[in-house]
Amino acid sequence: MNEPILKDVVILGGGPAGLAAALALHEQGVRDLVILEREPEAGGILRQCIHDGFGLTRFHEALTGPEYAKRFLDPVRAAGIELHTGTTVTGLTAQRLVTAVSHRGLTQYQARAVILAMGCRERAAGALPMYGARPAGVFTAGVAQAYVNLYNTMVGREIVILGSGDIGLIMARRLTLEGAHVLGVYEILPHPSGLPRNVTQCLDDFHIPLHLSHTVTKLHGAARLEAVTVCAVDEQRRPLPETAARIPCDTLILSVGLIPENELSRMAGIELDSQTGGPVVDQFLQTTVPGIFAAGNVLHVHDVADDVSAEAEFLAAQVARYLAGPLPHCPIAVTGRGCGHVVPQRLCRGEAAVLSFRPAAPRRHLVVEAVQDGQTLCRRTIPYATPAQMVHLPIPDLADGSPVEVCCYDDENPAV
Amino acid sequence: MTTKTLLCNLCPNCCALTVTLEGDTVTGCTGNLCTQGADFARQELTMPLRNVTTSVAVSGGLYPLCSVRLSAPIPLSRLTEAVDLLHGLTVTAPVAMGQVLLEDLLGLGVQVLSTRSVPALQIRRD
């Protein structure tokens, strides 16, 4: 095998995070970089997201996924940034040796810095407690989206959707427009998982019922799905057998969560956060392996692509800084109370940072605070917050080295 | 005077709006983080508008479909009609992103725009 190719930065993934990071690095004068993308075209999941709503924060217009991707891909091409599609990274070491496979064969890169921008994938049927056979006709929402939007293949006619994640809600509308009959969306939680705007414009507009605190417990059918059993669940999310109902359908779409894709991170010995599913990072988005950074959905699942791009640009600035010299040590641990997880997990002294997290449950009057040694560092109130909406809390530079706790609670009902 | 609650769907903030009405006229709106919220409420309570994103068939293209959106939102009540029309439409490759595929959809004064590029299928004759 040939000697590894030396690069300042190797970016793993050419989706919204990878493209934004590459552009920002290029703008900051880092020119010796390469993007490695597994799919035949760059753009990541944006390619199949033909609905609009992308770019509202960044460009102040409602773009579709492919249009949003083009806003990054065109300048990446114009800048002459090296981009290899159809290239799968199969190896990553703690010494930042990247092994990639493509039609050209095996290529190795020795990088000074690696950016993890692999995104996430969908939780599939195998991860769910459903009895019965395993007939055809069970798809994750993203797979159904690829079939319908990219390959012109309809997935079914009588459709049940399990889970109310954004892609599931988008697909409820998409499949309805394509002539299917969406019987209903069943969500195990007492509140929708997707953004409220998607509940109104994807379900309410089309009179598609949303059944909260319900789940699918059994699949029926041999070769093809014929029906599902749905059940109401109690507060501990346990199905109540007396509520079981059989719903005839030919297709079940799953929108039950996204999992950051971190096989390569594991291979490099990067510590992962069991709550986010992504790497543990410091405030510079550097993982526990020096010189390996992460941004976008591989780090933690975001609400919208605009946030992914912004995070990747912040990361690019840190990587540029890292290439010029080591970043400050980040020994201060961050924990959360009343919120699922906090990113970053570690902070340094003397430099401001932004913490990202989600409230554990919907709050009518959310108060978020960062507390250190019993002292409130900063405080923000949000009139109406749901777990579908990530909260960002800027915190001032820290003088003290003791742990920081982020607290989320409802001002009207502090006990919750 | 009556009050209504609705959710603004213009951006991911999803502001929970409380609207006060005198008959059919909106007299007040609270809960909106930006000025568009009140306009949205007024529009939503009289004639809700939505954009439409779907795909149209492509003949002679590298891909079978071309995704589309409208240049501006249309009344929600005309949405099904618009989608039915778009499903009957076939365009010829090549298609450029942003290309106008239909000038005036249903006489509503909005254009149908391509949101992806579809190169023509090259047939090798060697």
XYZ file of C-alpha atoms in Angstrom, chain A:
416
model
C 0.000 0.000 0.000
C 1.110 3.539 -0.746
C 2.281 5.929 1.950
C -0.550 7.814 3.670
C -1.399 11.200 2.123
C -0.633 14.015 4.547
C -3.509 16.485 5.133
C -4.088 19.307 7.574
C -7.766 18.360 7.920
C -9.769 15.308 6.854
C -13.552 15.706 7.090
C -15.576 12.514 7.425
C -18.951 13.177 5.773
C -20.177 15.606 3.099
C -23.564 16.516 4.569
C -24.542 19.880 6.068
C -21.912 19.654 8.829
C -19.016 18.547 6.645
C -19.707 21.065 3.872
C -20.109 24.026 6.260
C -16.947 23.055 8.160
C -14.933 22.744 4.933
C -16.084 26.134 3.631
C -15.390 27.886 6.919
C -11.928 26.317 7.148
C -11.157 27.388 3.602
C -12.264 30.938 4.400
C -9.928 30.940 7.392
C -6.982 29.997 5.231
C -6.866 26.253 5.904
C -6.501 24.920 2.355
C -4.970 21.483 2.799
C -8.191 19.621 3.446
C -10.368 16.868 2.004
C -14.012 15.831 2.421
C -14.778 12.106 2.213
C -18.410 11.235 1.381
C -19.899 7.741 1.236
C -22.850 8.502 -1.075
C -22.487 9.146 -4.823
C -23.392 12.815 -4.255
C -22.601 15.248 -1.452
C -25.388 16.869 0.578
C -26.177 14.075 3.023
C -29.781 13.626 4.055
C -30.673 17.022 2.507
C -30.778 15.322 -0.888
C -33.983 13.475 -0.037
C -35.604 16.214 2.078
C -37.626 17.879 -0.673
C -39.912 19.682 1.812
C -39.254 23.339 2.548
C -38.273 25.064 5.788
C -34.499 24.803 5.508
C -32.500 28.018 5.807
C -35.131 30.052 7.706
C -32.593 31.117 10.333
C -29.582 31.413 8.073
C -30.918 32.708 4.762
C -34.328 34.040 5.936
C -36.135 32.046 3.271
C -37.815 28.652 3.211
C -35.612 26.467 1.029
C -35.929 22.769 0.300
C -33.147 20.377 1.345
C -31.446 20.148 -2.071
C -31.536 23.946 -2.434
C -30.007 24.389 1.011
C -27.261 21.879 0.171
C -26.499 23.759 -3.062
C -25.868 26.964 -1.083
C -22.857 25.156 0.417
C -21.923 22.799 -2.386
C -21.543 25.537 -5.020
C -19.001 27.555 -2.993
C -17.197 24.321 -1.984
C -16.785 23.524 -5.689
C -15.888 27.133 -6.560
C -13.191 27.122 -3.864
C -11.758 23.944 -5.337
C -12.029 22.062 -2.044
C -11.104 18.401 -2.525
C -14.281 16.316 -2.240
C -14.399 12.568 -2.842
C -17.848 11.000 -3.186
C -18.454 7.264 -3.300
C -15.735 7.010 -0.676
C -16.362 5.084 2.530
C -14.125 5.591 5.523
C -13.475 2.172 7.045
C -10.842 3.031 9.621
C -9.871 5.799 12.037
C -7.119 5.638 14.635
C -6.350 7.804 17.660
C -3.243 8.915 15.738
C -5.633 10.344 13.082
C -4.835 7.830 10.367
C -7.919 7.640 8.112
C -8.493 4.635 5.834
C -10.949 5.097 2.959
C -12.257 2.754 0.262
C -13.534 3.876 -3.133
C -13.464 2.761 -6.775
C -9.864 4.007 -6.795
C -9.013 1.386 -4.176
C -7.724 1.923 -0.663
C -6.447 5.357 0.330
C -4.943 6.390 3.648
C -4.706 9.918 4.996
C -2.571 11.055 7.889
C -4.416 14.102 9.219
C -3.298 16.765 11.668
C -6.981 17.186 12.553
C -10.021 15.020 11.811
C -13.583 16.364 11.739
C -16.300 13.835 12.480
C -19.353 14.866 10.431
C -20.972 11.478 9.811
C -24.450 12.524 10.910
C -26.909 10.060 12.373
C -29.086 7.149 11.374
C -32.544 5.990 12.269
C -33.562 3.634 15.035
C -34.991 0.601 13.239
C -37.631 -2.061 13.944
C -35.128 -4.423 15.579
C -34.703 -1.959 18.441
C -38.418 -1.948 19.299
C -40.360 -4.375 21.471
C -42.902 -5.552 18.868
C -44.304 -9.077 18.819
C -45.402 -10.995 15.757
C -43.888 -11.860 12.416
C -41.397 -9.798 10.429
C -43.310 -9.195 7.200
C -42.334 -6.762 4.445
C -43.872 -3.305 4.649
C -42.046 -1.972 7.728
C -39.820 1.017 6.885
C -38.039 3.719 8.783
C -39.295 7.177 7.789
C -36.019 8.118 6.099
C -35.971 4.950 4.015
C -39.567 5.592 2.930
C -38.532 9.181 2.128
C -35.672 7.960 -0.086
C -37.998 5.521 -1.909
C -40.641 8.158 -2.580
C -38.464 11.223 -3.221
C -35.399 9.758 -4.917
C -36.429 6.465 -6.476
C -40.058 7.154 -7.451
C -41.256 4.065 -5.586
C -44.366 4.148 -3.416
C -44.027 2.198 -0.153
C -47.697 1.343 0.446
C -51.320 2.468 0.484
C -52.743 2.026 3.986
C -50.191 3.452 6.345
C -49.656 3.570 10.105
C -46.851 5.712 11.508
C -45.193 4.863 14.815
C -43.399 7.765 16.476
C -43.895 11.464 15.933
C -40.363 12.516 15.060
C -40.070 15.247 12.442
C -39.321 12.868 9.565
C -42.359 10.749 10.484
C -44.593 13.848 10.457
C -43.104 15.048 7.159
C -43.684 11.585 5.667
C -47.304 11.537 6.876
C -47.898 14.604 4.691
C -45.712 13.394 1.841
C -47.427 9.986 1.600
C -50.864 11.634 1.813
C -49.957 13.931 -1.091
C -48.799 10.846 -3.014
C -52.246 9.301 -2.629
C -51.737 6.994 0.347
C -54.131 6.841 3.291
C -52.311 7.623 6.534
C -54.488 6.082 9.241
C -52.758 7.757 12.146
C -49.553 8.590 13.973
C -48.964 6.747 17.265
C -46.572 8.259 19.823
C -45.570 6.467 23.031
C -44.803 9.741 24.845
C -47.560 12.034 26.141
C -46.257 14.802 23.847
C -45.178 14.917 20.180
C -41.468 14.333 19.466
C -41.352 16.582 16.401
C -41.540 20.350 16.134
C -44.991 21.830 16.848
C -45.057 23.442 13.376
C -44.772 19.998 11.807
C -47.704 18.711 13.868
C -49.900 21.531 12.547
C -48.798 21.671 8.911
C -48.200 17.931 8.344
C -50.972 16.334 10.437
C -53.670 18.915 11.279
C -53.818 20.306 7.720
C -54.604 16.813 6.412
C -56.798 15.674 9.336
C -54.355 12.886 10.216
C -55.015 11.803 13.810
C -52.159 11.876 16.366
C -52.563 9.325 19.170
C -50.333 10.277 22.113
C -49.393 7.718 24.803
C -49.950 4.897 22.292
C -47.628 2.369 20.700
C -47.572 -0.534 18.274
C -47.163 -3.839 20.107
C -47.567 -6.459 17.390
C -47.119 -6.937 13.650
C -49.542 -9.198 11.713
C -49.013 -10.744 8.294
C -46.749 -13.298 6.637
C -45.173 -12.060 3.406
C -46.560 -8.486 3.678
C -47.831 -6.556 6.672
C -51.607 -6.984 7.064
C -52.301 -5.210 10.347
C -50.740 -3.858 13.517
C -51.927 -4.025 17.110
C -51.865 -0.673 18.871
C -52.170 -0.139 22.617
C -52.457 2.821 24.939
C -49.575 2.975 27.440
C -49.475 3.957 31.105
C -47.222 6.615 32.633
C -44.305 4.164 32.674
C -44.880 3.578 28.933
C -46.153 0.027 29.603
C -48.819 -1.122 27.105
C -52.299 -1.588 28.582
C -53.526 -4.899 27.061
C -57.218 -4.056 27.563
C -56.832 -1.153 25.114
C -55.380 -3.291 22.279
C -56.879 -2.617 18.865
C -56.084 -4.241 15.523
C -55.566 -1.734 12.717
C -55.522 -3.222 9.187
C -52.727 -1.645 7.132
C -50.071 -2.644 4.592
C -47.266 -0.378 5.779
C -45.750 0.695 9.090
C -43.443 3.711 9.085
C -41.101 4.132 12.058
C -40.006 7.553 13.264
C -38.694 6.546 16.654
C -35.458 8.395 17.077
C -32.106 9.134 15.519
C -28.797 7.688 16.656
C -25.506 9.501 16.028
C -23.360 7.289 13.809
C -20.173 6.697 15.794
C -18.631 3.390 14.726
C -15.503 5.211 13.540
C -15.341 7.226 16.754
C -15.413 3.991 18.753
C -12.677 2.571 16.550
C -10.465 5.549 17.428
C -11.129 5.039 21.146
C -13.175 8.230 21.527
C -15.292 8.353 24.668
C -19.027 8.468 23.878
C -21.819 10.024 25.949
C -24.471 7.392 26.714
C -27.202 10.063 26.635
C -26.406 11.862 23.389
C -24.961 8.786 21.659
C -22.262 11.131 20.384
C -18.689 11.842 21.486
C -17.919 13.573 24.763
C -16.534 16.960 23.684
C -15.046 20.042 25.280
C -16.194 23.583 24.519
C -14.007 23.586 21.401
C -15.902 20.489 20.177
C -12.739 18.441 20.520
C -13.363 14.822 21.490
C -11.405 12.943 24.155
C -8.847 12.060 21.451
C -6.702 15.149 20.726
C -7.079 16.504 17.201
C -10.395 14.750 16.518
C -13.395 17.088 16.536
C -17.137 16.501 16.040
C -20.079 18.628 14.905
C -23.602 18.166 13.642
C -25.816 15.145 14.186
C -22.874 12.836 14.874
C -22.356 14.861 18.057
C -25.996 15.292 19.110
C -29.182 15.268 17.061
C -30.233 18.788 16.064
C -33.682 20.205 15.246
C -32.803 21.906 11.961
C -29.978 21.898 9.413
C -29.296 25.609 10.021
C -28.109 24.766 13.542
C -25.873 22.005 12.175
C -24.209 24.421 9.744
C -23.671 27.008 12.491
C -22.157 24.411 14.834
C -19.842 23.150 12.071
C -18.654 26.708 11.388
C -17.914 27.234 15.069
C -15.996 23.948 15.003
C -14.019 25.047 11.933
C -12.782 28.122 13.818
C -11.609 25.871 16.685
C -9.853 23.485 14.294
C -8.053 26.403 12.616
C -6.959 27.512 16.072
C -5.850 23.974 16.979
C -3.664 23.773 13.849
C -1.816 26.877 15.098
C -1.305 25.538 18.626
C -2.914 23.474 21.384
C -6.338 24.483 22.711
C -6.887 25.266 26.409
C -7.345 22.307 28.764
C -11.008 21.698 29.670
C -11.257 20.009 33.078
C -14.621 21.446 34.204
C -17.444 18.887 34.013
C -20.957 19.925 32.954
C -24.036 18.034 34.085
C -27.751 18.596 33.545
C -30.843 18.450 35.737
C -34.294 18.484 34.134
C -32.705 18.188 30.710
C -31.689 15.143 28.720
C -28.067 15.970 28.096
C -25.712 18.924 27.809
C -23.212 19.547 25.005
C -20.319 20.282 25.477
C -19.600 18.034 28.449
C -16.377 19.829 29.461
C -15.388 23.479 29.839
C -12.189 25.443 30.330
C -11.469 28.437 32.520
C -11.394 31.939 31.165
C -13.313 31.531 27.929
C -17.064 31.909 27.320
C -19.035 29.001 25.846
C -22.533 28.053 24.687
C -24.303 25.048 26.215
C -26.939 23.119 24.223
C -29.608 20.869 25.709
C -33.304 19.956 25.619
C -35.844 20.208 28.448
C -36.882 16.728 29.633
C -40.591 17.498 29.155
C -42.734 20.301 27.672
C -42.678 23.417 29.897
C -45.111 26.320 29.777
C -42.612 28.664 31.359
C -39.133 27.198 31.145
C -36.321 28.603 33.244
C -32.779 27.483 32.437
C -29.855 28.275 34.689
C -26.174 27.410 34.813
C -25.035 27.018 38.405
C -21.516 26.675 39.817
C -20.812 26.329 43.548
C -24.389 27.406 44.297
C -23.889 30.598 42.287
C -26.118 31.249 39.263
C -23.834 32.092 36.340
C -26.613 32.950 33.921
C -30.336 32.492 33.512
C -32.761 32.445 30.605
C -36.526 32.077 30.484
C -38.437 30.665 27.532
C -42.224 31.102 27.346
C -43.081 27.708 25.877
C -40.495 24.972 25.406
C -40.714 21.353 24.294
C -38.073 18.613 24.079
C -38.309 18.974 20.271
C -36.626 22.375 20.543
C -32.980 22.544 21.555
C -32.093 25.335 23.964
C -28.807 27.257 23.727
C -27.458 28.981 26.836
C -24.400 31.237 26.545
C -22.346 31.170 29.735
C -19.677 33.654 30.786
C -16.018 32.669 31.208
C -15.401 30.689 34.371
C -12.952 31.747 37.055
C -13.513 28.682 39.187
C -12.758 25.038 38.350
C -15.701 23.316 40.072
C -18.425 21.496 38.088
C -21.213 23.383 36.333
C -24.808 22.203 36.520
C -27.503 23.193 34.034
C -30.961 23.239 35.620
C -34.221 23.283 33.679
C -37.492 23.813 35.530
C -40.926 25.304 35.135
C -41.252 28.664 36.874
C -44.995 28.151 37.406
C -44.445 24.720 38.903
C -40.869 24.442 40.274
C -41.465 20.953 41.711
C -41.829 19.408 38.241
